[in-house]
mmCIF file of C-alpha atoms in Angstrom:
data_model
loop_
_atom_site.group_PDB
_atom_site.id
_atom_site.type_symbol
_atom_site.label_atom_id
_atom_site.label_comp_id
_atom_site.label_asym_id
_atom_site.label_seq_id
_atom_site.Cartn_x
_atom_site.Cartn_y
_atom_site.Cartn_z
ATOM 1 C CA MET A 1 -97.120 -41.714 -115.302
ATOM 2 C CA MET A 2 -99.876 -40.801 -113.012
ATOM 3 C CA ASP A 3 -100.449 -42.762 -109.862
ATOM 4 C CA GLY A 4 -103.840 -43.233 -108.254
ATOM 5 C CA SER A 5 -103.561 -40.158 -105.972
ATOM 6 C CA MET A 6 -103.315 -37.646 -108.859
ATOM 7 C CA MET A 7 -106.339 -39.111 -110.766
ATOM 8 C CA GLY A 8 -108.735 -37.608 -108.234
ATOM 9 C CA TRP A 9 -107.814 -34.077 -109.321
ATOM 10 C CA ALA A 10 -108.359 -34.563 -113.013
ATOM 11 C CA TRP A 11 -111.935 -33.077 -112.860
ATOM 12 C CA VAL A 12 -110.595 -29.685 -111.554
ATOM 13 C CA TRP A 13 -109.330 -28.399 -114.896
ATOM 14 C CA PRO A 14 -112.520 -28.822 -116.877
ATOM 15 C CA VAL A 15 -114.521 -27.146 -114.080
ATOM 16 C CA LEU A 16 -112.093 -24.205 -113.964
ATOM 17 C CA LEU A 17 -112.298 -23.934 -117.705
ATOM 18 C CA LEU A 18 -116.082 -23.823 -117.603
ATOM 19 C CA ILE A 19 -116.084 -21.227 -114.839
ATOM 20 C CA GLY A 20 -113.584 -19.099 -116.829
ATOM 21 C CA LEU A 21 -115.777 -19.296 -119.936
ATOM 22 C CA ALA A 22 -118.886 -18.419 -117.942
ATOM 23 C CA LEU A 23 -117.138 -15.334 -116.524
ATOM 24 C CA LEU A 24 -115.911 -14.310 -119.901
ATOM 25 C CA GLY A 25 -119.416 -14.615 -121.381
ATOM 26 C CA TYR A 26 -120.795 -12.613 -118.510
ATOM 27 C CA LEU A 27 -118.239 -9.807 -118.981
ATOM 28 C CA VAL A 28 -118.938 -9.691 -122.754
ATOM 29 C CA PHE A 29 -122.638 -9.505 -122.019
ATOM 30 C CA ARG A 30 -122.246 -6.664 -119.505
ATOM 31 C CA LEU A 31 -119.984 -4.714 -121.899
ATOM 32 C CA ALA A 32 -122.378 -5.071 -124.741
ATOM 33 C CA GLN A 33 -125.203 -4.031 -122.440
ATOM 34 C CA SER A 34 -123.480 -0.959 -121.217
ATOM 35 C CA ARG A 35 -122.516 0.125 -124.728
ATOM 36 C CA GLY A 36 -126.083 -0.314 -125.878
ATOM 37 C CA SER A 37 -127.518 1.826 -123.152
ATOM 38 C CA ALA A 38 -125.082 4.740 -123.559
ATOM 39 C CA GLY A 39 -127.795 6.906 -125.093
ATOM 40 C CA ALA A 40 -130.428 5.994 -122.586
ATOM 41 C CA ALA A 41 -131.759 8.394 -120.020
ATOM 42 C CA PRO A 42 -131.504 7.502 -116.363
ATOM 43 C CA GLY A 43 -135.256 6.626 -116.258
ATOM 44 C CA GLY A 44 -134.749 3.766 -118.656
ATOM 45 C CA GLY A 45 -136.070 5.288 -121.880
ATOM 46 C CA THR A 46 -134.096 6.913 -124.568
ATOM 47 C CA ARG A 47 -133.464 10.613 -124.251
ATOM 48 C CA SER A 48 -135.428 12.884 -126.516
ATOM 49 C CA GLU A 49 -134.935 16.571 -125.999
ATOM 50 C CA GLY A 50 -138.175 17.648 -127.596
ATOM 51 C CA SER A 51 -140.601 15.096 -126.254
ATOM 52 C CA PRO A 52 -142.987 16.116 -123.488
ATOM 53 C CA GLY A 53 -142.426 14.581 -120.006
ATOM 54 C CA THR A 54 -138.668 14.412 -120.280
ATOM 55 C CA ARG A 55 -136.182 17.008 -119.055
ATOM 56 C CA SER A 56 -133.225 18.146 -120.976
ATOM 57 C CA SER A 57 -129.788 17.305 -119.766
ATOM 58 C CA ALA A 58 -129.137 21.019 -119.100
ATOM 59 C CA GLN A 59 -132.175 21.203 -116.846
ATOM 60 C CA GLN A 60 -131.135 18.105 -115.003
ATOM 61 C CA ILE A 61 -127.650 19.465 -114.488
ATOM 62 C CA LEU A 62 -129.101 22.688 -113.177
ATOM 63 C CA ASP A 63 -131.368 20.796 -110.737
ATOM 64 C CA GLU A 64 -128.402 18.732 -109.482
ATOM 65 C CA ARG A 65 -126.263 21.860 -108.968
ATOM 66 C CA TYR A 66 -129.021 23.578 -107.013
ATOM 67 C CA ALA A 67 -129.544 20.445 -104.941
ATOM 68 C CA ARG A 68 -125.834 20.279 -104.051
ATOM 69 C CA GLY A 69 -125.861 23.942 -103.111
ATOM 70 C CA GLU A 70 -123.518 25.115 -105.773
ATOM 71 C CA ILE A 71 -125.950 27.841 -106.903
ATOM 72 C CA ASP A 72 -128.465 29.833 -104.860
ATOM 73 C CA GLU A 73 -132.218 30.036 -105.536
ATOM 74 C CA ALA A 74 -132.060 33.323 -107.439
ATOM 75 C CA GLU A 75 -129.356 31.902 -109.809
ATOM 76 C CA TYR A 76 -131.322 28.678 -110.161
ATOM 77 C CA ARG A 77 -134.567 30.460 -111.171
ATOM 78 C CA ARG A 78 -132.733 32.836 -113.542
ATOM 79 C CA ARG A 79 -131.002 29.937 -115.378
ATOM 80 C CA ARG A 80 -134.172 27.838 -115.361
ATOM 81 C CA ASP A 81 -136.086 30.636 -117.033
ATOM 82 C CA GLU A 82 -133.400 30.948 -119.680
ATOM 83 C CA LEU A 83 -133.699 27.261 -120.521
ATOM 84 C CA ALA A 84 -137.434 27.371 -120.915
#
């Protein structure tokens, strides 16, 4: 039997259940969103190697390596010319 002091906590379980369901729904949404954007380019559009105005992933990697100092300018220019 429940006495009067325990009846005040009866609302906690439904609230916790709703919070848990909301978190679960949010996680499912984020997972679906991340799987849907796996082929998207960092700029937000989908990656297309041949379309003008977009860089290939190889060019992007080359730019990043040069920016980090992994390759010098001569190597960067030589590889960039090979990609073009």
